[in-house]
Coordinates of C-alpha atoms and ligand atoms in Angstrom, one line a residue:
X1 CA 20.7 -17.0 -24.1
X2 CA 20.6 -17.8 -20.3
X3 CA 18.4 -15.1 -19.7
X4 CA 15.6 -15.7 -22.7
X5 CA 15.8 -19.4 -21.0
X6 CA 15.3 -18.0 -17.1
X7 CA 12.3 -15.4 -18.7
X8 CA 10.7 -18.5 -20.1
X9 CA 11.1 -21.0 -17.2
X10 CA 9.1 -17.6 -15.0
X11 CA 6.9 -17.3 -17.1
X12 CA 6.3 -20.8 -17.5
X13 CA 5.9 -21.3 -14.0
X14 CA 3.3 -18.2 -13.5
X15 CA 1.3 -19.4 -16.8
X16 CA 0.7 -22.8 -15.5
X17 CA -0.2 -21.4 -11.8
X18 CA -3.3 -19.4 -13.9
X19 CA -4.3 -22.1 -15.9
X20 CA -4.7 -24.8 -12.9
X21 CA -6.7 -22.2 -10.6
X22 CA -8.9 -20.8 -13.6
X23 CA -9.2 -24.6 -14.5
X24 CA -8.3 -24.0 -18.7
X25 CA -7.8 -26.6 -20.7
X26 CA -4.6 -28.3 -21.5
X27 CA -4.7 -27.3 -25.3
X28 CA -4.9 -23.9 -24.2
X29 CA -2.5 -23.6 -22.4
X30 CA 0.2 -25.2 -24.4
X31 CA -0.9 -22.7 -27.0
X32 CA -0.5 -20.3 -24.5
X33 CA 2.8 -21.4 -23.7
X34 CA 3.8 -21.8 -27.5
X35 CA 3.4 -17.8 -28.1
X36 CA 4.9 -16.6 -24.9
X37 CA 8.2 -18.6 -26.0
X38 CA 8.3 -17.1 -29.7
X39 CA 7.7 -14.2 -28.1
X40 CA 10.9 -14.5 -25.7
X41 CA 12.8 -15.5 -28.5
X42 CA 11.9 -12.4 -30.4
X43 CA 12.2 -9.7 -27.8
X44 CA 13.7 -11.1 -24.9
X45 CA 10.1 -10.5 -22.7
X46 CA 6.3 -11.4 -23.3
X47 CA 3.1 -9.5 -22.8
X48 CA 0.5 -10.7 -20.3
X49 CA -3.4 -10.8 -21.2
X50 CA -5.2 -8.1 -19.1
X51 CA -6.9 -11.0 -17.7
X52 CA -3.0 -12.9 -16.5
X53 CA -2.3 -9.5 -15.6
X54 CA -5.0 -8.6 -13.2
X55 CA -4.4 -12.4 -11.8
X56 CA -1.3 -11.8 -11.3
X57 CA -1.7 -8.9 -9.4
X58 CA -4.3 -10.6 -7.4
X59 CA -2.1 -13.0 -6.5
X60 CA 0.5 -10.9 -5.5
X61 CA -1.7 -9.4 -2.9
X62 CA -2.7 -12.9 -1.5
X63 CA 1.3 -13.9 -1.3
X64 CA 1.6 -10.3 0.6
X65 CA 3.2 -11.7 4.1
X66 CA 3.0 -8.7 5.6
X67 CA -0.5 -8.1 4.8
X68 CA -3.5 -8.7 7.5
X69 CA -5.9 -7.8 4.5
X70 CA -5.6 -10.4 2.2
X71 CA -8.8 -11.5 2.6
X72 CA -10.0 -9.4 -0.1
X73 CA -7.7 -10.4 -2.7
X74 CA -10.0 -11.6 -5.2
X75 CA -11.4 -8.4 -5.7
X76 CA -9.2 -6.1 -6.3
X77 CA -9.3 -3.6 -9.2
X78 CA -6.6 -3.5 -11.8
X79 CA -6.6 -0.5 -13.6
X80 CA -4.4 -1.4 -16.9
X81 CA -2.2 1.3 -18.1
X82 CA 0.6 -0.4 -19.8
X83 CA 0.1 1.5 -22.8
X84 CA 0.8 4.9 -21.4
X85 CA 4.1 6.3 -22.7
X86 CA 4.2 10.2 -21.2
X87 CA 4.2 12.1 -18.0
X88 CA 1.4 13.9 -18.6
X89 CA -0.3 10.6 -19.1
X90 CA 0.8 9.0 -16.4
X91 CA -0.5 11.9 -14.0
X92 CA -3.9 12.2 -15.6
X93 CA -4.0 8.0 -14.8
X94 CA -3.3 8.6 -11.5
X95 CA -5.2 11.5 -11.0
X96 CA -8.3 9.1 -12.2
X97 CA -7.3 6.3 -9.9
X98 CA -6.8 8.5 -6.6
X99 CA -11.0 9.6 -7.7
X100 CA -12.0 6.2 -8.7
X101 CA -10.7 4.5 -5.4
X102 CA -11.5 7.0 -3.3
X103 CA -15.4 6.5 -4.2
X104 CA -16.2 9.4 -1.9
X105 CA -15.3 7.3 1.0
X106 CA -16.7 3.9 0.2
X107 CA -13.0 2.6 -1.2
X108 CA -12.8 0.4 -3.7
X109 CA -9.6 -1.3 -3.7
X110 CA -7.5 -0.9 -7.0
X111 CA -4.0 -1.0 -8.6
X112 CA -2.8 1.3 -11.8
X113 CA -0.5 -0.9 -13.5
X114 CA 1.9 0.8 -15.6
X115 CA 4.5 -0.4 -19.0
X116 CA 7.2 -2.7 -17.3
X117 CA 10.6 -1.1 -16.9
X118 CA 9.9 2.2 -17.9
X119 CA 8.0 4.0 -15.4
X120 CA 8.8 5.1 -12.2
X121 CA 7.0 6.9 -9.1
X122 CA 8.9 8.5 -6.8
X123 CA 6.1 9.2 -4.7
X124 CA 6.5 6.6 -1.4
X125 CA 2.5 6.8 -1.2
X126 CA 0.4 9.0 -4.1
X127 CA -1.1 11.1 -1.4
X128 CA 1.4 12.2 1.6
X129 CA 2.3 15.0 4.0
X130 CA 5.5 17.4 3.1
X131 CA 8.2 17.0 6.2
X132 CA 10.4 20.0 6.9
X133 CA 13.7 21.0 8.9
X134 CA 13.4 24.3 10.5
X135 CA 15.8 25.9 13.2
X136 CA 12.6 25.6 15.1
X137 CA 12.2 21.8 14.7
X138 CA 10.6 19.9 12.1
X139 CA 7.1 21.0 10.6
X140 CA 4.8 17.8 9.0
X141 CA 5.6 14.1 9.1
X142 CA 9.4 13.7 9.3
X143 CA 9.4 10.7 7.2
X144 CA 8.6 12.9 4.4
X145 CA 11.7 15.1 4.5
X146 CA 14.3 13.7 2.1
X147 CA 11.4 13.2 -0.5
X148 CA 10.4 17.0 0.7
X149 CA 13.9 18.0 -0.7
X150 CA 13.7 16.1 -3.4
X151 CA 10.3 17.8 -4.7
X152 CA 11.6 21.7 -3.7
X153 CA 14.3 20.6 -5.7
X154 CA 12.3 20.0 -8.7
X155 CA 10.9 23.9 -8.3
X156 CA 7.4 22.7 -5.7
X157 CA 7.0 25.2 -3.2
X158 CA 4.9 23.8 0.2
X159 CA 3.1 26.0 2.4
X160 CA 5.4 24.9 5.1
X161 CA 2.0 23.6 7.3
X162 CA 1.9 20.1 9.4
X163 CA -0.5 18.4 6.4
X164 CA 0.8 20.1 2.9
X165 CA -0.1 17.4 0.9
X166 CA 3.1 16.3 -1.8
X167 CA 3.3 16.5 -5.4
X168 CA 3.2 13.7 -7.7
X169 CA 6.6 13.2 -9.0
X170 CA 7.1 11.2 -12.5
X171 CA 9.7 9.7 -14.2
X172 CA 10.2 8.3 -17.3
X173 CA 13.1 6.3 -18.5
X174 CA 16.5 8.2 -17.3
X175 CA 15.0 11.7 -18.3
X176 CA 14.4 14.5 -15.0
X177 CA 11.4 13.9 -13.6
X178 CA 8.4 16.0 -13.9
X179 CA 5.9 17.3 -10.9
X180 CA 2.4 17.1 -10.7
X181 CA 0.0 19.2 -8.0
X182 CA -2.7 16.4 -7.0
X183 CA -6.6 18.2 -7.2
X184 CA -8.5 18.9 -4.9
X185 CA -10.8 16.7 -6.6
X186 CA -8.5 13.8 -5.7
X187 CA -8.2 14.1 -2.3
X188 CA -10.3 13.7 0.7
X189 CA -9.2 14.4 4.4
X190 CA -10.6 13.7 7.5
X191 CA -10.6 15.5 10.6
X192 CA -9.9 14.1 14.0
X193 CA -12.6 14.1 16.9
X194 CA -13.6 11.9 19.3
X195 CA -17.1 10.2 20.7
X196 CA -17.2 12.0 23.9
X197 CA -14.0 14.2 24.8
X198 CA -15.0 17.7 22.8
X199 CA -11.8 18.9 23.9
X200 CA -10.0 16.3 21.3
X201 CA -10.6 18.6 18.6
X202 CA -8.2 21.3 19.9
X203 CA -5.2 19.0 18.6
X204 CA -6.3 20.3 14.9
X205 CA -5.5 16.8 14.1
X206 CA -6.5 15.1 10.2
X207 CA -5.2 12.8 7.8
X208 CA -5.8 11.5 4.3
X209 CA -8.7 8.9 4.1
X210 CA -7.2 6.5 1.5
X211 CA -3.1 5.0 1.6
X212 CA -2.0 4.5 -2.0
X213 CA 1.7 2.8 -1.8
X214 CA 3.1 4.0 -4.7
X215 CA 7.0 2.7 -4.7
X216 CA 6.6 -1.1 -4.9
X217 CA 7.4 -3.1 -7.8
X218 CA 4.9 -5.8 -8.9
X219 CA 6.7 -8.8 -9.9
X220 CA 4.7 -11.3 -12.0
X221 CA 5.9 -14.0 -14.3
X222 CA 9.7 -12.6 -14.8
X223 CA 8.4 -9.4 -15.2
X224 CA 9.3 -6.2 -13.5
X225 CA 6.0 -3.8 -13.0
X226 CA 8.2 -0.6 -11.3
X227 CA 5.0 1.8 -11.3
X228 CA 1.8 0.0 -9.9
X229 CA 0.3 2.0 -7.7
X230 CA -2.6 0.1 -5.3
X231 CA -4.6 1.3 -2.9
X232 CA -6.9 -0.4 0.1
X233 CA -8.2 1.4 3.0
X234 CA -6.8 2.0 6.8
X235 CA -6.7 -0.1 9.5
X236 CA -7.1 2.6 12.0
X237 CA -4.0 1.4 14.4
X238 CA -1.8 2.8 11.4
X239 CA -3.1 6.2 11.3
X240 CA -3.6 6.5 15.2
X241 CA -0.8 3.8 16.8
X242 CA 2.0 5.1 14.3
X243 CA 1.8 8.0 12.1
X244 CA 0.1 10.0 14.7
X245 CA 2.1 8.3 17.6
X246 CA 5.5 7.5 16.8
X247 CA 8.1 9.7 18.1
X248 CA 9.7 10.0 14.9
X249 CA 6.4 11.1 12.8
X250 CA 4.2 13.3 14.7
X251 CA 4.7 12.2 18.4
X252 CA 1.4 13.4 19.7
X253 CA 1.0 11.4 22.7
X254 CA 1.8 14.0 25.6
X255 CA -0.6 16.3 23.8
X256 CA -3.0 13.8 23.4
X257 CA -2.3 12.9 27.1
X258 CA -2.8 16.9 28.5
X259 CA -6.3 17.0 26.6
X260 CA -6.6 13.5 28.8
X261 CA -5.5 15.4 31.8
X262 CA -3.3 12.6 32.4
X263 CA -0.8 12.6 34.8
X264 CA 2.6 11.9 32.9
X265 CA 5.5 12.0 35.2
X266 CA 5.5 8.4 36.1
X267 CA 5.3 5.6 33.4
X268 CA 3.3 3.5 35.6
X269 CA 0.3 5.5 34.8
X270 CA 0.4 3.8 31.9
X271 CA -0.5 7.2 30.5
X272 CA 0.5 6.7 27.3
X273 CA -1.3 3.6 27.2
X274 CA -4.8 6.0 27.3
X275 CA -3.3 8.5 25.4
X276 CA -2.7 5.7 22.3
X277 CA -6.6 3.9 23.4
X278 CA -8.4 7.1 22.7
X279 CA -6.2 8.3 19.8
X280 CA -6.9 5.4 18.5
X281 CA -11.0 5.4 19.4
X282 CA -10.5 9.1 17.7
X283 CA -9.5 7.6 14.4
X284 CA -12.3 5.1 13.9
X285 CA -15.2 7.7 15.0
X286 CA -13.6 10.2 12.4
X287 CA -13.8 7.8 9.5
X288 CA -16.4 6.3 10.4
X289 CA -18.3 9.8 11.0
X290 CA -17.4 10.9 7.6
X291 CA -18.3 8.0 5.7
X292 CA -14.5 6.8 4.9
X293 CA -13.7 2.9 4.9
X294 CA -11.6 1.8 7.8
X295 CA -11.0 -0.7 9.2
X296 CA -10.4 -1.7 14.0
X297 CA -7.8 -4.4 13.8
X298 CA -10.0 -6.6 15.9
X299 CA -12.3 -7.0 12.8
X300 CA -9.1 -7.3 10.7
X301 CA -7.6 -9.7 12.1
X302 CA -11.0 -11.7 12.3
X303 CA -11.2 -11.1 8.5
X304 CA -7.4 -12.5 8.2
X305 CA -8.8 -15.5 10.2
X306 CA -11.3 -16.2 7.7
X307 CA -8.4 -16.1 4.8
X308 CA -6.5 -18.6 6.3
X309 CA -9.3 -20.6 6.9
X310 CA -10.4 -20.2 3.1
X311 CA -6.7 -21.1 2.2
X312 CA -6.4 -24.3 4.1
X313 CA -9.6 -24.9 2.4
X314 CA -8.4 -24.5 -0.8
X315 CA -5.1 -26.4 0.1
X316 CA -2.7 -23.4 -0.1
X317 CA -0.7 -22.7 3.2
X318 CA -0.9 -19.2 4.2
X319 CA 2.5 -17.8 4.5
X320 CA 3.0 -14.3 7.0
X321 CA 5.4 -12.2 8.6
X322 CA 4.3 -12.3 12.1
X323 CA 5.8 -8.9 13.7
X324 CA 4.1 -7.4 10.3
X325 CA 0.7 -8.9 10.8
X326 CA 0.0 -8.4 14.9
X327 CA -1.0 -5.1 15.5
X328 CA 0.9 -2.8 17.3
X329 CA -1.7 -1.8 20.1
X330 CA -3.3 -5.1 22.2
X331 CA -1.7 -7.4 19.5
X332 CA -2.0 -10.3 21.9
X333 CA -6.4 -9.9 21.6
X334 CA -6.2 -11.1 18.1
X335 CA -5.3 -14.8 17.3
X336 CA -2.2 -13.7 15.4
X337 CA -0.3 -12.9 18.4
X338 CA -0.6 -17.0 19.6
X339 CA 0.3 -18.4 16.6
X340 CA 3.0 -19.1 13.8
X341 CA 3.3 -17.8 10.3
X342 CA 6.3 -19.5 7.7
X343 CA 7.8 -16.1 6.3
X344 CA 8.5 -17.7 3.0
X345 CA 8.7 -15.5 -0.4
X346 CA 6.4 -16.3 -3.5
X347 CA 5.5 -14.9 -7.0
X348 CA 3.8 -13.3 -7.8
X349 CA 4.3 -10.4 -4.9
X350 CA 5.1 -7.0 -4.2
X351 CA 8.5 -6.1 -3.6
X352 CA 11.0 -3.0 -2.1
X353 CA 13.0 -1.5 -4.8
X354 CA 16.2 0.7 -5.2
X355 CA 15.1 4.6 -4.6
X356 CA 15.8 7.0 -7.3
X357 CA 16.8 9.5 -5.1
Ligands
HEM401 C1 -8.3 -3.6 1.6 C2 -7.8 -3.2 2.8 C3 -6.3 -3.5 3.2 C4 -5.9 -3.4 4.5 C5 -6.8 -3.0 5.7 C6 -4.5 -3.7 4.6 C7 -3.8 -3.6 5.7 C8 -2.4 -3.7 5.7 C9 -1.6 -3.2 6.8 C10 -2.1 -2.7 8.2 C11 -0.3 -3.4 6.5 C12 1.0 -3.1 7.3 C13 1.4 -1.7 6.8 C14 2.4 -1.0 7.7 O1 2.5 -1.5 8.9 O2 3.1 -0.1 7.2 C15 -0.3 -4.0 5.1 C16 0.9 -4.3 4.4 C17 0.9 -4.6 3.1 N1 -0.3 -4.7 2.3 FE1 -2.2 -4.6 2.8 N2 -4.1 -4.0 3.3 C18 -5.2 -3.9 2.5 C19 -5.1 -4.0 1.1 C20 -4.0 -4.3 0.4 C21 -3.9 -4.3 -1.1 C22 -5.1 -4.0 -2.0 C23 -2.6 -4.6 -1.5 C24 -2.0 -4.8 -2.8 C25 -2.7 -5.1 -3.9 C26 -1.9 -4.8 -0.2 C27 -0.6 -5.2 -0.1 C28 0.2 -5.0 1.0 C29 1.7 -5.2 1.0 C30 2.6 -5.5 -0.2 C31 2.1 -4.9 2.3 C32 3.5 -4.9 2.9 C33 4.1 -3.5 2.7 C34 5.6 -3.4 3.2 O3 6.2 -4.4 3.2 O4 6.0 -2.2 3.5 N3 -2.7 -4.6 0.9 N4 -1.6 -4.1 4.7
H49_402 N1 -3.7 0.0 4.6 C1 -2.7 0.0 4.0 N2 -1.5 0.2 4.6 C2 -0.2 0.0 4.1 C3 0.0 -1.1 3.3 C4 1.3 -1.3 2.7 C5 2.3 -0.4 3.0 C6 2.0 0.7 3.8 C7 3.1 1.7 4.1 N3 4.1 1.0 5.0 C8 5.2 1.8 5.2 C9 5.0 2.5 6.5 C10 6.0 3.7 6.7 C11 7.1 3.1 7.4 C12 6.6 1.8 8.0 N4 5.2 1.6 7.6 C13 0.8 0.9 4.4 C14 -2.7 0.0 2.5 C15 -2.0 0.7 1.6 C16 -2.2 0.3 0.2 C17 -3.1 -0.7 0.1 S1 -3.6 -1.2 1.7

């Protein structure tokens, strides 16, 4: 009983969110309202319209605290698969999403959305680098290496190169998951050069031109969405101020610094300071070279200006998690850094969940 009551008050509360920013009538919406609480009473859960879906989901992106994109929100793509029962299925959706939001570069942002409950990718992001452990040190991104297990586990075999690109790897209900080679077709790459230093290419460094976070659940109206994929595109600082960077993923600095003939003994050099400034330069000429969306994070966080200034416009206070939003190179150059944000939780949003493994 309490919980057909706490569905309906969600759902309630969602329904009535849509209808005041769509501006539908009253009598439609008590309708509305009506059939979603039969509906509760029946099964214990309701089914959203594809149009309160792909709000929703919308939504959840502009509630996204941690997000300097947001701008954008009203546009996203929402791919709905709730119908889709099988593996098979599943990996032919997702196979069609990685092609259809990869646009041959111009990237459209889009979101699979996949039967409540049921579904589950294990995948951290649909397109990733294998990590390995090797008595000579670890080979690929290092974040990848429990997940790596995981997927040699279920029979995959890598290459054992720094860039094998992961397998899809599909659950459904409590059964053993299945694993899924991503095509060629799917994925585009691009390699890392820069403006004026010829020499930059000698790090035989690339990475994959679109992110598609693939373990976040989408919570909208009560309900639980475990498998919905989205996808935006870079803001380069991730590519070349972490994953390239970090000393726990592929801790390229010194070797980007030697190419820089940079003196590196002393820290006062600031050596790694130029090291992470022309990484970083690197990344944006790449993309932008090979005609992949990306975005500086001096034009990002101009763009996340502009969304709170739409907000306040529209008389909804932007909420952020300010360590999350500022960049992590020159954060104090964007207006972020000198201001605020409340860190406070909404629905609809995109959540953490439990790992399977
Ligand atoms: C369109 C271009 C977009 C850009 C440039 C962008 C940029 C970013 C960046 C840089 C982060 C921080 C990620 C990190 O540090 O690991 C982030 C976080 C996030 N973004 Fe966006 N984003 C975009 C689109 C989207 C879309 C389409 C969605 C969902 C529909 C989304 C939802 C989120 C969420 C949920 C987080 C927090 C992730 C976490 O807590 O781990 N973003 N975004
Ligand atoms: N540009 C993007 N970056 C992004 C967004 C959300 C989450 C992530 C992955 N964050 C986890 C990483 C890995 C450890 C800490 N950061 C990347 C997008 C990914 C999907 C849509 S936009």
């Amino acid at each position: 009983r309490y919980e057909v009551l706490e569905m309906y008050l969600k759902a309630k509360e969602f329904i009535e969110l849509y209808y005041k920013e769509v501006e539908m009538d009253e009598a439609l919406l008590k309708n509305r309202l009506l059939e979603i609480s039969n509906e509760i009473n029946e099964s214990g859960t309701y089914t959203l319209t594809y149009d309160e879906l792909a709000y929703g989901a919308r939504v959840a992106w502009r509630n996204s605290n941690r997000c300097i994109g947001r701008l954008f929100w009203e546009s996203l793509h929402v791919l709905d698969q709730r119908a889709i029962t099988t593996e098979d299925e599943v990996a032919e959706a997702l196979f069609h999403h990685l092609q259809y939001a990869t646009n041959n570069g111009k990237v459209i942002p889009t979101i699979s959305i996949f039967r409540p409950d049921h579904i589950r990718i294990w995948n951290h992001q649909l397109i990733r680098y294998a990590g390995y452990e090797t008595n000579k040190g670890v080979i690929g991104d290092p974040d990848s290496i429990a997940f790596t297990k995981v997927c040699e586990s279920l029979g995959w075999k890598g290459l054992k190169t720094n860039f094998d690109v992961l397998p899809l790897v599909i659950q459904v209900g409590n059964q053993q998951p299945k694993w899924f080679e991503i095509p060629q077709t799917c994925l585009l790459e691009v390699r890392i050069s820069h403006p004026t230093i010829t020499d930059f290419v000698n790090l035989q460094l690339k990475w994959y031109g679109v992110p598609f976070v693939s373990d976040m659940k989408l919570e909208i109206g009560g309900i639980h969405y475990c498998a919905a994929p989205f996808n935006g595109w870079y803001m380069g600082t991730e590519i070349g101020a972490r994953n390239f960077a970090d000393e726990k993923r592929y801790n390229v600095l010194p070797d980007v610094a030697s190419v820089l003939g940079l003196e590196q003994t002393r820290d006062s050099t600031l050596w790694k300071d130029r090291a992470l400034v022309e990484l970083n330069v690197a990344v944006l000429h790449s993309f932008k070279q090979a005609g992949v969306s990306i975005v500086d994070h001096h034009t990002a966080a101009k763009q996340f200006k502009q969304f709170e200034k739409r907000e306040e416009d529209q008389g909804r206070k932007v909420t952020g998690t300010w360590s999350w939003l500022i960049p992590p190179i020159s954060p104090a150059a964007t207006h972020i850094f000198h201001k605020e944000y409340q860190d406070k939780v909404v629905t609809p949003n995109y959540f953490y969940q439990k790992r399977r493994y």
